[in-house]
Amino acid sequence: MPPGLIPCRRRPAAPSPGYTDGPSPAGSPVRAGPSREEPARAGPGAPRPAGRAGQAGRARTYRAARPLRRRSRFLYKNPGGVQAPFLANLLILLVFGLIMLFSASYATGYYYDGDSYEYIRPQFLYALLGLGVMWMVSYLDYHWLRQWAYPFYTLALVLLVLVLIPGLGKTVNGCTRWIKIEGVPMPSIQPSEVAKFAIILLTAHLLTSHSKRLKNFFYVIVLPIALLLPIELLLHMEPHNSAIILMAGILFIMLWAGGVAKRWFFMGAGAGS
């Protein structure tokens, strides 16, 4: 037998160069080629094989090219600088509010307590404390806050229920808006302030989660209003009408600025009129 030739023992699976189209007589020589156990490898320019192998290859390519989802951190790695216009507006509003409070309360404080600074002093300390907290919170990654949207909402509901319990709620001028436990040295808590932050955080979370459904009436109108209604009902029982209006305004502005279809607002205004 010439060197380089082997006897044909089986019929190949498919015709290919180097193989005969039909069964060869026993012992007839054919040129050696790739066997079934060791298929030929495609060159770099060959097309990708079809079937499951090709689909798996395309899937791996897609997963490699898809951008990774951003992992939220507790603190910003590079927080950046402070926006001077924003800080200036904040300080102007803060100072203006303190001046108006002192103008309205110094006579009352002097008449009833003998101290004109009785009411402005704690508010000034709270303002300084708030500026310090604001500076620390500015280093937080706001993406991290999304996981606390529903816990804060639940906490607001619990506090709004507690303020209505006799012995926990403090009534002033017929309105029960503060939680104050007698005999416990702690400042009073106003649950409506917690509810404001909860509504802002929860609405932002809903708009982000359903960003591709901003034209869907249920996700952008029914669901946010349904989550707001329990808070509005509890505020009505205090009563706290100004907070009710403010909560509704916060929700309206956030939905409008979040890109919700404007036709829902015009339809609501027409139905209300």
Short mmCIF file of N, CA and C in Angstrom, two decimals, residues 103-255:
data_model
loop_
_atom_site.label_atom_id
_atom_site.label_comp_id
_atom_site.label_asym_id
_atom_site.label_seq_id
_atom_site.Cartn_x
_atom_site.Cartn_y
_atom_site.Cartn_z
N SER A 103 -39.20 87.66 64.48
CA SER A 103 -40.07 88.83 64.46
C SER A 103 -41.46 88.51 65.00
N ALA A 104 -41.93 87.29 64.76
CA ALA A 104 -43.28 86.93 65.19
C ALA A 104 -43.33 86.38 66.61
N SER A 105 -42.18 86.01 67.19
CA SER A 105 -42.23 85.31 68.48
C SER A 105 -41.50 86.02 69.62
N TYR A 106 -40.72 87.05 69.33
CA TYR A 106 -39.94 87.63 70.43
C TYR A 106 -40.84 88.29 71.47
N ALA A 107 -41.94 88.92 71.06
CA ALA A 107 -42.85 89.54 72.03
C ALA A 107 -43.58 88.48 72.86
N THR A 108 -44.02 87.42 72.22
CA THR A 108 -44.71 86.35 72.94
C THR A 108 -43.78 85.66 73.93
N GLY A 109 -42.56 85.42 73.52
CA GLY A 109 -41.59 84.80 74.43
C GLY A 109 -41.27 85.67 75.62
N TYR A 110 -41.16 86.97 75.41
CA TYR A 110 -40.86 87.88 76.51
C TYR A 110 -42.05 88.02 77.45
N TYR A 111 -43.27 88.00 76.90
CA TYR A 111 -44.46 88.20 77.72
C TYR A 111 -44.77 86.97 78.56
N TYR A 112 -44.65 85.76 78.00
CA TYR A 112 -45.04 84.55 78.71
C TYR A 112 -43.87 83.90 79.46
N ASP A 113 -42.65 84.01 78.92
CA ASP A 113 -41.52 83.29 79.51
C ASP A 113 -40.42 84.23 79.99
N GLY A 114 -40.56 85.52 79.71
CA GLY A 114 -39.53 86.47 80.14
C GLY A 114 -38.25 86.38 79.34
N ASP A 115 -38.29 85.74 78.18
CA ASP A 115 -37.11 85.58 77.34
C ASP A 115 -37.54 85.73 75.89
N SER A 116 -37.04 86.77 75.25
CA SER A 116 -37.42 87.01 73.85
C SER A 116 -36.88 85.94 72.90
N TYR A 117 -35.85 85.21 73.33
CA TYR A 117 -35.22 84.20 72.47
C TYR A 117 -35.72 82.79 72.78
N GLU A 118 -36.82 82.70 73.49
CA GLU A 118 -37.32 81.39 73.91
C GLU A 118 -37.65 80.49 72.73
N TYR A 119 -38.18 81.05 71.65
CA TYR A 119 -38.60 80.26 70.50
C TYR A 119 -37.56 80.23 69.38
N ILE A 120 -36.80 81.32 69.26
CA ILE A 120 -35.84 81.37 68.16
C ILE A 120 -34.57 80.58 68.47
N ARG A 121 -34.24 80.47 69.77
CA ARG A 121 -33.00 79.77 70.14
C ARG A 121 -33.00 78.31 69.70
N PRO A 122 -34.01 77.50 70.03
CA PRO A 122 -33.96 76.10 69.56
C PRO A 122 -34.03 75.98 68.05
N GLN A 123 -34.77 76.87 67.40
CA GLN A 123 -34.85 76.80 65.94
C GLN A 123 -33.51 77.12 65.30
N PHE A 124 -32.76 78.04 65.90
CA PHE A 124 -31.44 78.35 65.37
C PHE A 124 -30.49 77.17 65.54
N LEU A 125 -30.57 76.49 66.67
CA LEU A 125 -29.75 75.30 66.88
C LEU A 125 -30.13 74.17 65.93
N TYR A 126 -31.43 74.00 65.70
CA TYR A 126 -31.87 72.98 64.75
C TYR A 126 -31.40 73.32 63.33
N ALA A 127 -31.36 74.61 63.00
CA ALA A 127 -30.89 75.00 61.67
C ALA A 127 -29.42 74.65 61.49
N LEU A 128 -28.60 74.91 62.51
CA LEU A 128 -27.19 74.53 62.43
C LEU A 128 -27.02 73.02 62.34
N LEU A 129 -27.82 72.29 63.13
CA LEU A 129 -27.76 70.83 63.06
C LEU A 129 -28.19 70.34 61.68
N GLY A 130 -29.21 70.96 61.10
CA GLY A 130 -29.66 70.57 59.77
C GLY A 130 -28.61 70.81 58.70
N LEU A 131 -27.85 71.90 58.81
CA LEU A 131 -26.78 72.15 57.85
C LEU A 131 -25.70 71.09 57.94
N GLY A 132 -25.38 70.66 59.17
CA GLY A 132 -24.39 69.60 59.33
C GLY A 132 -24.88 68.28 58.76
N VAL A 133 -26.14 67.95 59.00
CA VAL A 133 -26.70 66.71 58.45
C VAL A 133 -26.75 66.78 56.93
N MET A 134 -27.10 67.97 56.39
CA MET A 134 -27.13 68.13 54.94
C MET A 134 -25.76 67.89 54.33
N TRP A 135 -24.72 68.38 54.98
CA TRP A 135 -23.37 68.19 54.46
C TRP A 135 -22.99 66.71 54.46
N MET A 136 -23.37 65.99 55.52
CA MET A 136 -23.05 64.55 55.57
C MET A 136 -23.86 63.77 54.55
N VAL A 137 -25.14 64.11 54.40
CA VAL A 137 -25.99 63.38 53.46
C VAL A 137 -25.55 63.62 52.02
N SER A 138 -24.93 64.77 51.75
CA SER A 138 -24.48 65.05 50.38
C SER A 138 -23.43 64.06 49.90
N TYR A 139 -22.81 63.32 50.80
CA TYR A 139 -21.83 62.31 50.42
C TYR A 139 -22.47 60.95 50.18
N LEU A 140 -23.76 60.82 50.46
CA LEU A 140 -24.44 59.55 50.24
C LEU A 140 -24.78 59.39 48.76
N ASP A 141 -24.66 58.19 48.27
CA ASP A 141 -25.09 57.87 46.91
C ASP A 141 -26.61 57.70 46.92
N TYR A 142 -27.31 58.56 46.17
CA TYR A 142 -28.76 58.52 46.22
C TYR A 142 -29.33 57.23 45.66
N HIS A 143 -28.58 56.49 44.86
CA HIS A 143 -29.05 55.17 44.42
C HIS A 143 -29.21 54.22 45.60
N TRP A 144 -28.40 54.40 46.62
CA TRP A 144 -28.48 53.55 47.80
C TRP A 144 -29.79 53.76 48.54
N LEU A 145 -30.39 54.94 48.42
CA LEU A 145 -31.62 55.23 49.15
C LEU A 145 -32.83 54.51 48.58
N ARG A 146 -32.74 54.01 47.36
CA ARG A 146 -33.91 53.37 46.74
C ARG A 146 -34.40 52.17 47.52
N GLN A 147 -33.49 51.45 48.15
CA GLN A 147 -33.89 50.26 48.89
C GLN A 147 -34.69 50.60 50.15
N TRP A 148 -34.67 51.87 50.55
CA TRP A 148 -35.39 52.30 51.75
C TRP A 148 -36.70 52.99 51.41
N ALA A 149 -37.15 52.93 50.18
CA ALA A 149 -38.38 53.63 49.78
C ALA A 149 -39.59 53.09 50.54
N TYR A 150 -39.80 51.79 50.49
CA TYR A 150 -40.96 51.20 51.17
C TYR A 150 -40.80 51.15 52.69
N PRO A 151 -39.60 50.89 53.24
CA PRO A 151 -39.47 51.00 54.70
C PRO A 151 -39.78 52.39 55.24
N PHE A 152 -39.35 53.45 54.54
CA PHE A 152 -39.68 54.80 54.99
C PHE A 152 -41.18 55.07 54.87
N TYR A 153 -41.78 54.55 53.82
CA TYR A 153 -43.23 54.71 53.66
C TYR A 153 -43.98 54.01 54.80
N THR A 154 -43.55 52.81 55.15
CA THR A 154 -44.17 52.09 56.26
C THR A 154 -43.96 52.83 57.58
N LEU A 155 -42.77 53.35 57.79
CA LEU A 155 -42.49 54.11 59.02
C LEU A 155 -43.39 55.34 59.11
N ALA A 156 -43.61 56.03 58.00
CA ALA A 156 -44.48 57.21 58.01
C ALA A 156 -45.91 56.82 58.39
N LEU A 157 -46.40 55.72 57.85
CA LEU A 157 -47.75 55.27 58.20
C LEU A 157 -47.87 54.92 59.68
N VAL A 158 -46.85 54.26 60.21
CA VAL A 158 -46.87 53.89 61.63
C VAL A 158 -46.88 55.13 62.51
N LEU A 159 -46.07 56.11 62.19
CA LEU A 159 -46.03 57.34 62.99
C LEU A 159 -47.33 58.12 62.90
N LEU A 160 -47.94 58.13 61.72
CA LEU A 160 -49.22 58.83 61.56
C LEU A 160 -50.34 58.14 62.34
N VAL A 161 -50.22 56.83 62.54
CA VAL A 161 -51.20 56.13 63.37
C VAL A 161 -50.92 56.38 64.85
N LEU A 162 -49.64 56.38 65.24
CA LEU A 162 -49.30 56.59 66.64
C LEU A 162 -49.71 57.96 67.14
N VAL A 163 -49.64 58.97 66.26
CA VAL A 163 -49.98 60.32 66.71
C VAL A 163 -51.46 60.45 67.06
N LEU A 164 -52.28 59.54 66.59
CA LEU A 164 -53.72 59.58 66.88
C LEU A 164 -54.08 58.82 68.16
N ILE A 165 -53.11 58.13 68.77
CA ILE A 165 -53.36 57.38 70.00
C ILE A 165 -53.33 58.34 71.18
N PRO A 166 -54.36 58.37 72.02
CA PRO A 166 -54.35 59.24 73.21
C PRO A 166 -53.18 58.90 74.13
N GLY A 167 -52.51 59.92 74.59
CA GLY A 167 -51.33 59.74 75.44
C GLY A 167 -50.03 59.84 74.68
N LEU A 168 -50.07 59.62 73.37
CA LEU A 168 -48.88 59.77 72.53
C LEU A 168 -48.94 61.05 71.71
N GLY A 169 -50.12 61.36 71.20
CA GLY A 169 -50.27 62.55 70.40
C GLY A 169 -50.47 63.79 71.25
N LYS A 170 -49.83 64.87 70.85
CA LYS A 170 -49.94 66.16 71.55
C LYS A 170 -50.90 67.05 70.78
N THR A 171 -51.94 67.51 71.45
CA THR A 171 -52.97 68.33 70.81
C THR A 171 -52.72 69.81 71.12
N VAL A 172 -52.68 70.61 70.06
CA VAL A 172 -52.49 72.06 70.18
C VAL A 172 -53.53 72.72 69.29
N ASN A 173 -54.38 73.54 69.90
CA ASN A 173 -55.43 74.26 69.18
C ASN A 173 -56.35 73.30 68.40
N GLY A 174 -56.65 72.18 69.00
CA GLY A 174 -57.57 71.23 68.38
C GLY A 174 -56.96 70.34 67.33
N CYS A 175 -55.65 70.42 67.11
CA CYS A 175 -54.96 69.61 66.10
C CYS A 175 -53.93 68.71 66.78
N THR A 176 -53.97 67.44 66.47
CA THR A 176 -53.03 66.47 67.03
C THR A 176 -52.03 66.10 65.95
N ARG A 177 -50.90 66.81 65.97
CA ARG A 177 -49.93 66.65 64.89
C ARG A 177 -48.55 66.23 65.37
N TRP A 178 -48.34 66.13 66.66
CA TRP A 178 -47.01 65.85 67.20
C TRP A 178 -47.08 64.66 68.15
N ILE A 179 -46.01 63.89 68.17
CA ILE A 179 -45.85 62.79 69.11
C ILE A 179 -44.97 63.28 70.25
N LYS A 180 -45.53 63.31 71.44
CA LYS A 180 -44.81 63.79 72.63
C LYS A 180 -45.23 62.95 73.82
N ILE A 181 -44.27 62.24 74.39
CA ILE A 181 -44.54 61.40 75.55
C ILE A 181 -44.23 62.20 76.80
N GLU A 182 -45.22 62.38 77.64
CA GLU A 182 -45.04 63.17 78.85
C GLU A 182 -44.06 62.47 79.79
N GLY A 183 -43.17 63.28 80.34
CA GLY A 183 -42.18 62.76 81.28
C GLY A 183 -40.94 62.21 80.63
N VAL A 184 -40.91 62.14 79.31
CA VAL A 184 -39.73 61.63 78.59
C VAL A 184 -38.98 62.81 77.97
N PRO A 185 -37.73 63.01 78.35
CA PRO A 185 -36.97 64.16 77.81
C PRO A 185 -36.57 63.95 76.36
N MET A 186 -37.49 64.19 75.47
CA MET A 186 -37.23 64.04 74.05
C MET A 186 -38.01 65.10 73.28
N PRO A 187 -37.47 65.56 72.16
CA PRO A 187 -38.22 66.55 71.38
C PRO A 187 -39.45 65.92 70.73
N SER A 188 -40.43 66.75 70.46
CA SER A 188 -41.64 66.25 69.80
C SER A 188 -41.34 65.88 68.35
N ILE A 189 -42.07 64.90 67.84
CA ILE A 189 -41.90 64.41 66.47
C ILE A 189 -43.16 64.71 65.69
N GLN A 190 -42.99 65.29 64.53
CA GLN A 190 -44.13 65.58 63.65
C GLN A 190 -44.12 64.56 62.50
N PRO A 191 -45.01 63.58 62.52
CA PRO A 191 -44.98 62.51 61.50
C PRO A 191 -45.17 63.02 60.08
N SER A 192 -45.84 64.14 59.90
CA SER A 192 -46.06 64.64 58.54
C SER A 192 -44.74 64.99 57.84
N GLU A 193 -43.72 65.38 58.62
CA GLU A 193 -42.42 65.67 58.01
C GLU A 193 -41.77 64.39 57.50
N VAL A 194 -41.91 63.31 58.24
CA VAL A 194 -41.39 62.02 57.78
C VAL A 194 -42.15 61.56 56.54
N ALA A 195 -43.46 61.82 56.52
CA ALA A 195 -44.29 61.40 55.38
C ALA A 195 -43.90 62.17 54.11
N LYS A 196 -43.50 63.42 54.24
CA LYS A 196 -43.06 64.18 53.05
C LYS A 196 -41.86 63.52 52.40
N PHE A 197 -40.87 63.20 53.21
CA PHE A 197 -39.68 62.54 52.65
C PHE A 197 -40.02 61.17 52.08
N ALA A 198 -40.91 60.45 52.76
CA ALA A 198 -41.29 59.12 52.28
C ALA A 198 -41.97 59.19 50.92
N ILE A 199 -42.85 60.19 50.72
CA ILE A 199 -43.54 60.34 49.44
C ILE A 199 -42.56 60.71 48.33
N ILE A 200 -41.62 61.59 48.63
CA ILE A 200 -40.63 61.98 47.63
C ILE A 200 -39.79 60.77 47.22
N LEU A 201 -39.31 60.02 48.20
CA LEU A 201 -38.46 58.86 47.91
C LEU A 201 -39.23 57.77 47.19
N LEU A 202 -40.46 57.51 47.61
CA LEU A 202 -41.24 56.44 46.99
C LEU A 202 -41.66 56.81 45.56
N THR A 203 -42.05 58.05 45.33
CA THR A 203 -42.43 58.47 43.98
C THR A 203 -41.26 58.39 43.03
N ALA A 204 -40.08 58.83 43.48
CA ALA A 204 -38.88 58.73 42.65
C ALA A 204 -38.56 57.27 42.34
N HIS A 205 -38.74 56.40 43.31
CA HIS A 205 -38.48 54.97 43.10
C HIS A 205 -39.46 54.39 42.07
N LEU A 206 -40.74 54.76 42.16
CA LEU A 206 -41.73 54.24 41.22
C LEU A 206 -41.45 54.74 39.80
N LEU A 207 -41.11 56.01 39.65
CA LEU A 207 -40.83 56.55 38.32
C LEU A 207 -39.60 55.90 37.70
N THR A 208 -38.63 55.58 38.52
CA THR A 208 -37.43 54.92 38.00
C THR A 208 -37.71 53.46 37.64
N SER A 209 -38.45 52.78 38.50
CA SER A 209 -38.73 51.36 38.25
C SER A 209 -39.62 51.17 37.03
N HIS A 210 -40.53 52.10 36.76
CA HIS A 210 -41.46 51.99 35.64
C HIS A 210 -41.18 53.06 34.59
N SER A 211 -39.89 53.30 34.34
CA SER A 211 -39.52 54.36 33.39
C SER A 211 -39.98 54.06 31.97
N LYS A 212 -40.18 52.77 31.64
CA LYS A 212 -40.64 52.41 30.30
C LYS A 212 -42.16 52.31 30.22
N ARG A 213 -42.85 52.65 31.31
CA ARG A 213 -44.30 52.57 31.34
C ARG A 213 -44.91 53.91 31.71
N LEU A 214 -44.26 54.99 31.34
CA LEU A 214 -44.73 56.32 31.73
C LEU A 214 -46.02 56.71 31.04
N LYS A 215 -46.44 55.96 30.04
CA LYS A 215 -47.72 56.22 29.38
C LYS A 215 -48.81 55.28 29.84
N ASN A 216 -48.46 54.42 30.78
CA ASN A 216 -49.43 53.47 31.32
C ASN A 216 -50.17 54.12 32.48
N PHE A 217 -51.48 54.17 32.38
CA PHE A 217 -52.30 54.88 33.37
C PHE A 217 -52.19 54.25 34.75
N PHE A 218 -52.10 52.93 34.83
CA PHE A 218 -52.07 52.27 36.14
C PHE A 218 -50.77 52.56 36.88
N TYR A 219 -49.62 52.41 36.20
CA TYR A 219 -48.34 52.52 36.88
C TYR A 219 -47.98 53.96 37.25
N VAL A 220 -48.43 54.94 36.50
CA VAL A 220 -48.00 56.32 36.75
C VAL A 220 -49.08 57.19 37.37
N ILE A 221 -50.32 56.72 37.42
CA ILE A 221 -51.39 57.52 38.03
C ILE A 221 -52.06 56.75 39.17
N VAL A 222 -52.57 55.58 38.87
CA VAL A 222 -53.33 54.82 39.87
C VAL A 222 -52.43 54.38 41.03
N LEU A 223 -51.28 53.80 40.73
CA LEU A 223 -50.41 53.28 41.78
C LEU A 223 -49.87 54.38 42.70
N PRO A 224 -49.32 55.50 42.20
CA PRO A 224 -48.86 56.55 43.12
C PRO A 224 -49.98 57.14 43.96
N ILE A 225 -51.16 57.36 43.36
CA ILE A 225 -52.27 57.93 44.13
C ILE A 225 -52.76 56.95 45.18
N ALA A 226 -52.78 55.65 44.84
CA ALA A 226 -53.20 54.65 45.82
C ALA A 226 -52.27 54.61 47.02
N LEU A 227 -50.97 54.82 46.80
CA LEU A 227 -50.03 54.86 47.91
C LEU A 227 -50.11 56.16 48.70
N LEU A 228 -50.57 57.22 48.07
CA LEU A 228 -50.70 58.50 48.77
C LEU A 228 -51.96 58.57 49.62
N LEU A 229 -53.02 57.90 49.21
CA LEU A 229 -54.32 58.03 49.88
C LEU A 229 -54.28 57.67 51.37
N PRO A 230 -53.63 56.59 51.81
CA PRO A 230 -53.60 56.33 53.25
C PRO A 230 -52.97 57.45 54.07
N ILE A 231 -51.92 58.07 53.53
CA ILE A 231 -51.29 59.18 54.23
C ILE A 231 -52.22 60.37 54.30
N GLU A 232 -52.92 60.66 53.19
CA GLU A 232 -53.85 61.79 53.18
C GLU A 232 -55.01 61.55 54.15
N LEU A 233 -55.49 60.33 54.25
CA LEU A 233 -56.58 60.02 55.17
C LEU A 233 -56.15 60.21 56.62
N LEU A 234 -54.95 59.74 56.97
CA LEU A 234 -54.47 59.91 58.34
C LEU A 234 -54.20 61.38 58.66
N LEU A 235 -53.72 62.14 57.70
CA LEU A 235 -53.53 63.58 57.92
C LEU A 235 -54.86 64.29 58.11
N HIS A 236 -55.89 63.83 57.43
CA HIS A 236 -57.22 64.43 57.60
C HIS A 236 -57.78 64.16 58.99
N MET A 237 -57.39 63.04 59.59
CA MET A 237 -57.89 62.72 60.92
C MET A 237 -57.18 63.53 62.01
N GLU A 238 -56.06 64.18 61.72
CA GLU A 238 -55.37 64.94 62.77
C GLU A 238 -56.11 66.18 63.24
N PRO A 239 -56.60 67.12 62.49
CA PRO A 239 -56.44 67.30 61.04
C PRO A 239 -55.21 68.16 60.73
N HIS A 240 -54.72 68.00 59.46
CA HIS A 240 -53.56 68.77 59.00
C HIS A 240 -53.77 69.07 57.51
N ASN A 241 -54.63 70.05 57.25
CA ASN A 241 -55.04 70.33 55.87
C ASN A 241 -53.90 70.87 55.02
N SER A 242 -53.02 71.67 55.61
CA SER A 242 -51.91 72.23 54.83
C SER A 242 -50.98 71.11 54.35
N ALA A 243 -50.75 70.10 55.19
CA ALA A 243 -49.91 68.98 54.77
C ALA A 243 -50.59 68.15 53.69
N ILE A 244 -51.90 68.04 53.74
CA ILE A 244 -52.63 67.31 52.70
C ILE A 244 -52.41 67.96 51.34
N ILE A 245 -52.55 69.29 51.30
CA ILE A 245 -52.34 70.01 50.04
C ILE A 245 -50.90 69.90 49.58
N LEU A 246 -49.97 70.00 50.54
CA LEU A 246 -48.55 69.93 50.19
C LEU A 246 -48.18 68.56 49.64
N MET A 247 -48.71 67.50 50.24
CA MET A 247 -48.42 66.14 49.75
C MET A 247 -48.92 65.95 48.33
N ALA A 248 -50.13 66.40 48.07
CA ALA A 248 -50.68 66.28 46.72
C ALA A 248 -49.86 67.09 45.72
N GLY A 249 -49.41 68.28 46.15
CA GLY A 249 -48.57 69.09 45.26
C GLY A 249 -47.23 68.43 44.97
N ILE A 250 -46.63 67.82 45.98
CA ILE A 250 -45.36 67.11 45.77
C ILE A 250 -45.53 65.99 44.75
N LEU A 251 -46.57 65.20 44.91
CA LEU A 251 -46.81 64.10 43.97
C LEU A 251 -47.06 64.62 42.56
N PHE A 252 -47.86 65.68 42.43
CA PHE A 252 -48.17 66.23 41.10
C PHE A 252 -46.90 66.73 40.42
N ILE A 253 -46.07 67.49 41.13
CA ILE A 253 -44.85 68.05 40.53
C ILE A 253 -43.88 66.95 40.13
N MET A 254 -43.74 65.93 40.98
CA MET A 254 -42.80 64.85 40.65
C MET A 254 -43.26 64.04 39.45
N LEU A 255 -44.56 63.78 39.36
CA LEU A 255 -45.07 63.05 38.20
C LEU A 255 -44.91 63.87 36.92
#
